[in-house]
PDB file of C-alpha atoms in Angstrom:
ATOM      1  CA  MET J 851       0.046   0.049  -0.015  1.00 34.00           C
ATOM      2  CA  THR J 852       1.036   3.402  -0.625  1.00 36.00           C
ATOM      3  CA  CYS J 853      -1.149   5.406   1.565  1.00 36.00           C
ATOM      4  CA  CYS J 854      -1.970   6.028   5.140  1.00 36.00           C
ATOM      5  CA  LYS J 855      -5.280   4.518   6.342  1.00 35.00           C
ATOM      6  CA  GLN J 856      -7.186   5.786   9.512  1.00 35.00           C
ATOM      7  CA  GLN J 857     -10.621   4.301  10.460  1.00 35.00           C
ATOM      8  CA  ASP J 858     -12.495   7.381  11.121  1.00 39.00           C
ATOM      9  CA  GLU J 859     -15.507   9.191   9.544  1.00 38.00           C
ATOM     10  CA  SER J 860     -13.202  10.548   6.864  1.00 38.00           C
ATOM     11  CA  SER J 861     -11.972   7.229   5.694  1.00 40.00           C
ATOM     12  CA  SER J 862     -15.509   5.542   5.988  1.00 41.00           C
ATOM     13  CA  ALA J 863     -16.944   8.180   3.645  1.00 39.00           C
ATOM     14  CA  ALA J 864     -14.298   7.347   1.028  1.00 40.00           C
ATOM     15  CA  GLU J 865     -14.808   3.703   1.350  1.00 42.00           C
ATOM     16  CA  GLU J 866     -18.693   4.267   0.743  1.00 40.00           C
ATOM     17  CA  TYR J 867     -17.827   6.526  -2.321  1.00 37.00           C
ATOM     18  CA  TRP J 868     -15.596   3.760  -3.715  1.00 38.00           C
ATOM     19  CA  ASN J 869     -18.017   0.978  -3.071  1.00 40.00           C
ATOM     20  CA  THR J 870     -20.679   2.743  -5.343  1.00 36.00           C
ATOM     21  CA  ALA J 871     -18.445   1.866  -8.444  1.00 34.00           C
ATOM     22  CA  ALA J 872     -16.571  -1.102  -7.105  1.00 36.00           C
ATOM     23  CA  TRP J 873     -17.821  -3.467  -9.752  1.00 34.00           C
ATOM     24  CA  HIS J 874     -16.207  -1.431 -12.268  1.00 36.00           C
ATOM     25  CA  SER J 875     -12.841  -2.608 -10.858  1.00 37.00           C
ATOM     26  CA  GLY J 876     -13.832  -6.327 -10.625  1.00 37.00           C
ATOM     27  CA  GLY J 877     -15.589  -5.747  -7.268  1.00 37.00           C
ATOM     28  CA  VAL J 878     -12.397  -5.268  -5.394  1.00 39.00           C
ATOM     29  CA  VAL J 879     -12.192  -2.470  -3.027  1.00 38.00           C
ATOM     30  CA  CYS J 880      -8.695  -1.445  -2.346  1.00 45.00           C
ATOM     31  CA  TRP J 881      -7.480   1.651  -0.467  1.00 45.00           C
ATOM     32  CA  GLU J 882      -4.939   2.192  -3.114  1.00 51.00           C
ATOM     33  CA  GLY J 883      -7.745   3.115  -5.342  1.00 51.00           C
ATOM     34  CA  ILE J 884      -9.525   5.266  -2.848  1.00 48.00           C
ATOM     35  CA  MET J 885      -6.432   7.370  -2.224  1.00 52.00           C
ATOM     36  CA  LEU J 886      -6.133   7.892  -6.116  1.00 55.00           C
ATOM     37  CA  LEU J 887      -9.368   9.532  -5.947  1.00 50.00           C
ATOM     38  CA  VAL J 888      -9.149  11.685  -2.824  1.00 49.00           C
ATOM     39  CA  ARG J 889      -5.579  12.673  -3.342  1.00 53.00           C
ATOM     40  CA  ALA J 890      -6.372  13.860  -6.772  1.00 52.00           C
ATOM     41  CA  PHE J 891      -9.373  16.082  -5.777  1.00 50.00           C
ATOM     42  CA  LEU J 892      -8.815  17.034  -2.034  1.00 51.00           C
ATOM     43  CA  PRO J 893      -6.424  19.742  -0.866  1.00 53.00           C
ATOM     44  CA  ALA J 894      -3.353  18.221   1.130  1.00 52.00           C
ATOM     45  CA  ARG J 895      -4.235  20.190   4.199  1.00 51.00           C
ATOM     46  CA  SER J 896      -7.616  18.722   4.364  1.00 50.00           C
ATOM     47  CA  LEU J 897      -6.248  15.210   3.858  1.00 48.00           C
ATOM     48  CA  ALA J 898      -3.623  15.731   6.593  1.00 49.00           C
ATOM     49  CA  ALA J 899      -6.313  16.853   9.067  1.00 49.00           C
ATOM     50  CA  ALA J 900      -8.262  13.616   8.207  1.00 46.00           C
ATOM     51  CA  GLY J 901      -5.268  11.459   8.857  1.00 47.00           C
ATOM     52  CA  LEU J 902      -5.509  10.360   5.224  1.00 44.00           C
ATOM     53  CA  TRP J 903      -2.316  12.075   3.712  1.00 48.00           C
ATOM     54  CA  CYS J 904       1.290  10.898   3.238  1.00 53.00           C
ATOM     55  CA  ARG J 905       3.696  11.463   0.532  1.00 60.00           C
ATOM     56  CA  GLN J 906       5.047   8.092   0.033  1.00 83.00           C
ATOM     57  CA  LYS J 907       5.745   7.205  -3.712  1.00 92.00           C
ATOM     58  CA  HIS J 908       3.857   4.083  -5.322  1.00 95.00           C
ATOM     59  CA  THR J 909       5.829   1.036  -5.773  1.00 96.00           C
ATOM     60  CA  LEU J 910       5.775  -2.200  -7.835  1.00 97.00           C
ATOM     61  CA  PRO J 911       4.271  -4.922  -5.675  1.00 96.00           C
ATOM     62  CA  ASP J 912       6.192  -8.093  -5.387  1.00 96.00           C
ATOM     63  CA  LEU J 913       4.633 -11.062  -7.159  1.00 96.00           C
ATOM     64  CA  PRO J 914       3.328 -13.966  -4.692  1.00 94.00           C
ATOM     65  CA  TYR J 915       5.243 -16.469  -7.048  1.00 96.00           C
ATOM     66  CA  ASP J 916       8.356 -16.673  -9.246  1.00 97.00           C
ATOM     67  CA  TYR J 917       8.363 -15.407 -12.723  1.00 97.00           C
ATOM     68  CA  GLY J 918       8.753 -18.860 -13.992  1.00 97.00           C
ATOM     69  CA  ALA J 919       5.908 -20.523 -11.870  1.00 97.00           C
ATOM     70  CA  LEU J 920       3.222 -19.933 -14.379  1.00 95.00           C
ATOM     71  CA  GLU J 921       5.112 -22.051 -17.178  1.00 95.00           C
ATOM     72  CA  PRO J 922       4.162 -23.470 -19.651  1.00 93.00           C
ATOM     73  CA  THR J 923       1.007 -21.156 -19.725  1.00 92.00           C
ATOM     74  CA  ILE J 924       3.173 -18.067 -19.448  1.00 94.00           C
ATOM     75  CA  ASN J 925       6.771 -18.115 -19.712  1.00 96.00           C
ATOM     76  CA  ALA J 926       9.209 -16.293 -17.343  1.00 97.00           C
ATOM     77  CA  GLU J 927      10.474 -14.011 -19.870  1.00 97.00           C
ATOM     78  CA  ILE J 928       6.914 -12.591 -20.558  1.00 97.00           C
ATOM     79  CA  MET J 929       6.127 -12.390 -16.851  1.00 97.00           C
ATOM     80  CA  GLN J 930       9.436 -10.574 -16.066  1.00 97.00           C
ATOM     81  CA  LEU J 931       8.734  -8.035 -18.922  1.00 97.00           C
ATOM     82  CA  HIS J 932       5.215  -7.416 -18.048  1.00 97.00           C
ATOM     83  CA  HIS J 933       5.804  -7.069 -14.336  1.00 98.00           C
ATOM     84  CA  SER J 934       9.225  -5.415 -14.101  1.00 97.00           C
ATOM     85  CA  LYS J 935       8.905  -3.301 -17.116  1.00 97.00           C
ATOM     86  CA  HIS J 936       5.267  -2.650 -18.224  1.00 95.00           C
ATOM     87  CA  HIS J 937       3.678  -2.410 -14.839  1.00 97.00           C
ATOM     88  CA  GLN J 938       6.832  -0.424 -13.437  1.00 97.00           C
ATOM     89  CA  THR J 939       6.184   2.097 -16.286  1.00 96.00           C
ATOM     90  CA  TYR J 940       2.575   2.787 -14.779  1.00 95.00           C
ATOM     91  CA  VAL J 941       4.083   3.195 -11.327  1.00 97.00           C
ATOM     92  CA  ASN J 942       6.808   5.452 -12.419  1.00 97.00           C
ATOM     93  CA  ASN J 943       4.425   7.722 -14.607  1.00 96.00           C
ATOM     94  CA  LEU J 944       1.902   7.686 -11.644  1.00 96.00           C
ATOM     95  CA  ASN J 945       4.504   9.135  -9.302  1.00 96.00           C
ATOM     96  CA  VAL J 946       5.501  11.847 -11.651  1.00 97.00           C
ATOM     97  CA  ALA J 947       1.961  12.833 -12.217  1.00 96.00           C
ATOM     98  CA  GLU J 948       1.315  12.984  -8.491  1.00 96.00           C
ATOM     99  CA  GLU J 949       4.369  15.105  -8.068  1.00 95.00           C
ATOM    100  CA  LYS J 950       3.302  17.428 -10.715  1.00 96.00           C
ATOM    101  CA  LEU J 951      -0.258  17.439  -9.069  1.00 96.00           C
ATOM    102  CA  ALA J 952       1.230  18.376  -5.679  1.00 94.00           C
ATOM    103  CA  GLU J 953       3.177  21.359  -7.238  1.00 95.00           C
ATOM    104  CA  ALA J 954       0.257  22.563  -8.933  1.00 95.00           C
ATOM    105  CA  LYS J 955      -1.855  22.478  -5.872  1.00 94.00           C
ATOM    106  CA  GLU J 956       0.654  24.401  -3.901  1.00 93.00           C
ATOM    107  CA  LYS J 957       0.626  27.074  -6.693  1.00 94.00           C
ATOM    108  CA  GLY J 958      -3.115  27.086  -7.144  1.00 94.00           C
ATOM    109  CA  ASP J 959      -2.773  26.236 -10.846  1.00 95.00           C
ATOM    110  CA  VAL J 960      -6.005  24.940 -11.623  1.00 95.00           C
ATOM    111  CA  SER J 961      -5.384  24.460 -15.434  1.00 96.00           C
ATOM    112  CA  THR J 962      -2.383  22.144 -14.573  1.00 96.00           C
ATOM    113  CA  ILE J 963      -4.486  20.319 -12.066  1.00 95.00           C
ATOM    114  CA  ILE J 964      -7.060  19.624 -14.753  1.00 96.00           C
ATOM    115  CA  SER J 965      -4.720  18.729 -17.484  1.00 96.00           C
ATOM    116  CA  LEU J 966      -3.068  16.154 -15.175  1.00 96.00           C
ATOM    117  CA  ALA J 967      -6.375  14.243 -14.739  1.00 95.00           C
ATOM    118  CA  PRO J 968      -5.783  11.844 -17.885  1.00 93.00           C
ATOM    119  CA  ALA J 969      -2.340  10.846 -16.686  1.00 94.00           C
ATOM    120  CA  LEU J 970      -3.437  10.323 -13.081  1.00 94.00           C
ATOM    121  CA  LYS J 971      -6.525   8.149 -14.396  1.00 91.00           C
ATOM    122  CA  PHE J 972      -4.509   6.177 -17.057  1.00 90.00           C
ATOM    123  CA  ASN J 973      -1.552   5.352 -14.899  1.00 93.00           C
ATOM    124  CA  GLY J 974      -3.390   4.950 -11.833  1.00 92.00           C
ATOM    125  CA  GLY J 975      -5.779   2.541 -13.357  1.00 89.00           C
ATOM    126  CA  GLY J 976      -2.982   0.531 -15.007  1.00 90.00           C
ATOM    127  CA  HIS J 977      -1.183   0.328 -11.646  1.00 94.00           C
ATOM    128  CA  ILE J 978      -4.428  -0.775  -9.730  1.00 92.00           C
ATOM    129  CA  ASN J 979      -5.532  -3.204 -12.460  1.00 89.00           C
ATOM    130  CA  HIS J 980      -2.198  -4.855 -12.740  1.00 93.00           C
ATOM    131  CA  SER J 981      -1.927  -5.104  -8.913  1.00 94.00           C
ATOM    132  CA  ILE J 982      -5.434  -6.985  -8.712  1.00 92.00           C
ATOM    133  CA  PHE J 983      -4.391  -9.027 -12.030  1.00 91.00           C
ATOM    134  CA  TRP J 984      -1.275 -10.539 -10.444  1.00 95.00           C
ATOM    135  CA  GLN J 985      -3.226 -11.735  -7.413  1.00 92.00           C
ATOM    136  CA  ASN J 986      -5.748 -13.591  -9.860  1.00 89.00           C
ATOM    137  CA  LEU J 987      -3.031 -15.829 -11.346  1.00 92.00           C
ATOM    138  CA  SER J 988      -1.812 -18.894  -9.530  1.00 92.00           C
ATOM    139  CA  PRO J 989       0.580 -21.647 -10.491  1.00 93.00           C
ATOM    140  CA  ASP J 990      -1.859 -24.021  -8.956  1.00 90.00           C
ATOM    141  CA  GLY J 991      -4.623 -23.282 -11.383  1.00 82.00           C
ATOM    142  CA  GLY J 992      -7.884 -24.501 -10.561  1.00 83.00           C
ATOM    143  CA  GLU J 993     -11.595 -24.022 -11.432  1.00 88.00           C
ATOM    144  CA  PRO J 994     -14.347 -21.860  -9.573  1.00 91.00           C
ATOM    145  CA  GLU J 995     -15.975 -23.722  -6.891  1.00 93.00           C
ATOM    146  CA  GLY J 996     -18.433 -23.201  -3.874  1.00 95.00           C
ATOM    147  CA  GLU J 997     -20.364 -19.942  -3.721  1.00 95.00           C
ATOM    148  CA  LEU J 998     -18.722 -18.359  -6.855  1.00 94.00           C
ATOM    149  CA  LEU J 999     -19.320 -21.464  -8.971  1.00 96.00           C
ATOM    150  CA  ALA J1000     -22.982 -21.324  -7.885  1.00 96.00           C
ATOM    151  CA  ALA J1001     -23.176 -17.719  -8.732  1.00 96.00           C
ATOM    152  CA  ILE J1002     -21.538 -18.286 -12.108  1.00 96.00           C
ATOM    153  CA  ASN J1003     -23.870 -21.023 -13.005  1.00 97.00           C
ATOM    154  CA  ARG J1004     -27.022 -18.833 -11.863  1.00 97.00           C
ATOM    155  CA  ASP J1005     -25.962 -15.769 -13.702  1.00 96.00           C
ATOM    156  CA  PHE J1006     -24.364 -17.144 -16.898  1.00 96.00           C
ATOM    157  CA  GLY J1007     -25.470 -20.662 -17.021  1.00 96.00           C
ATOM    158  CA  SER J1008     -22.107 -22.309 -16.918  1.00 97.00           C
ATOM    159  CA  VAL J1009     -18.388 -21.460 -16.610  1.00 95.00           C
ATOM    160  CA  GLU J1010     -17.964 -21.755 -20.228  1.00 95.00           C
ATOM    161  CA  ASN J1011     -20.957 -19.471 -20.994  1.00 95.00           C
ATOM    162  CA  MET J1012     -19.320 -16.797 -18.718  1.00 94.00           C
ATOM    163  CA  LYS J1013     -15.860 -17.371 -20.502  1.00 91.00           C
ATOM    164  CA  ASN J1014     -17.567 -16.898 -23.804  1.00 91.00           C
ATOM    165  CA  GLN J1015     -19.464 -13.794 -22.936  1.00 90.00           C
ATOM    166  CA  LEU J1016     -16.318 -12.163 -21.433  1.00 88.00           C
ATOM    167  CA  SER J1017     -14.157 -13.110 -24.330  1.00 86.00           C
ATOM    168  CA  ALA J1018     -16.811 -11.739 -26.698  1.00 85.00           C
ATOM    169  CA  GLN J1019     -16.886  -8.379 -25.032  1.00 84.00           C
ATOM    170  CA  THR J1020     -13.041  -8.128 -25.003  1.00 83.00           C
ATOM    171  CA  VAL J1021     -11.863  -9.569 -28.111  1.00 81.00           C
ATOM    172  CA  ALA J1022     -12.109  -6.328 -30.084  1.00 74.00           C
ATOM    173  CA  VAL J1023     -10.720  -4.293 -27.329  1.00 73.00           C
ATOM    174  CA  GLN J1024      -7.111  -2.843 -27.945  1.00 62.00           C
ATOM    175  CA  GLY J1025      -4.234  -4.545 -25.902  1.00 58.00           C
ATOM    176  CA  SER J1026      -4.401  -1.998 -23.328  1.00 51.00           C
ATOM    177  CA  GLY J1027      -7.924  -2.938 -22.553  1.00 66.00           C
ATOM    178  CA  TRP J1028      -9.237  -4.947 -19.661  1.00 81.00           C
ATOM    179  CA  GLY J1029     -12.146  -7.392 -19.280  1.00 84.00           C
ATOM    180  CA  TRP J1030     -13.649  -7.931 -15.711  1.00 86.00           C
ATOM    181  CA  LEU J1031     -15.842 -10.262 -13.911  1.00 90.00           C
ATOM    182  CA  GLY J1032     -17.458  -8.403 -11.033  1.00 90.00           C
ATOM    183  CA  TYR J1033     -20.357  -8.317  -8.726  1.00 91.00           C
ATOM    184  CA  ASN J1034     -23.114  -5.688  -9.228  1.00 93.00           C
ATOM    185  CA  LYS J1035     -24.396  -4.636  -5.745  1.00 94.00           C
ATOM    186  CA  GLN J1036     -27.442  -2.921  -7.073  1.00 94.00           C
ATOM    187  CA  LYS J1037     -28.700  -5.975  -9.045  1.00 94.00           C
ATOM    188  CA  GLY J1038     -27.150  -8.571  -6.676  1.00 95.00           C
ATOM    189  CA  THR J1039     -25.629 -10.632  -9.713  1.00 95.00           C
ATOM    190  CA  LEU J1040     -22.209 -11.195 -11.216  1.00 95.00           C
ATOM    191  CA  GLN J1041     -21.515  -9.122 -14.254  1.00 93.00           C
ATOM    192  CA  SER J1042     -18.969  -9.119 -17.019  1.00 89.00           C
ATOM    193  CA  CYS J1043     -17.674  -5.754 -18.388  1.00 85.00           C
ATOM    194  CA  TYR J1044     -14.580  -4.283 -20.250  1.00 80.00           C
ATOM    195  CA  VAL J1045     -12.766  -1.051 -19.948  1.00 75.00           C
ATOM    196  CA  SER J1046     -11.066   0.167 -23.165  1.00 67.00           C
ATOM    197  CA  LYS J1047      -7.975   1.407 -21.383  1.00 62.00           C
ATOM    198  CA  PRO J1048      -6.608   1.240 -17.755  1.00 61.00           C
ATOM    199  CA  GLY J1049      -8.420   4.354 -16.467  1.00 57.00           C
ATOM    200  CA  SER J1050     -11.776   3.830 -18.127  1.00 54.00           C
ATOM    201  CA  SER J1051     -14.727   3.270 -15.853  1.00 49.00           C
TER     202      SER J1051
END
């Protein structure tokens, strides 16, 4: 994590806000994502007063397995390139954008703050999405089971149908896009969706 967390009224409000759109990010609520939002739009003084501000840089998360652990499905060279180069680039660019944002806030430079939104959204989205993605891979493989399997069968008919629907939605998306299986809290069902690039919603 790259943010400070304090369980008070302010952090609860942030969590409630994030929950309203959580299914767009695969139904995963993470404090990294909350802080990307609040740090982009609230002054540093307000965040410090709420116990939610710190100036630590974002860092590349360690993988819970070796680069070669997913072979032969994904070879070690591809994993190393994807993690240490591709994901690292999102992290680096996000840190640069946040540094520029902090400077613009101190100067009261509203036009620069606005102009940085795409970089924050794109690189922040890429960083969060990859961080979730690594956790969804496992050298042990496996199939859905238990409550997840029951929900997939209920909402898609079968695991194969779910895979086919998700593939159909994402097959035409450019390489930087993402497909998600998430939980729609309003409908109470699983739902597949896609984003055309990391920061899309």
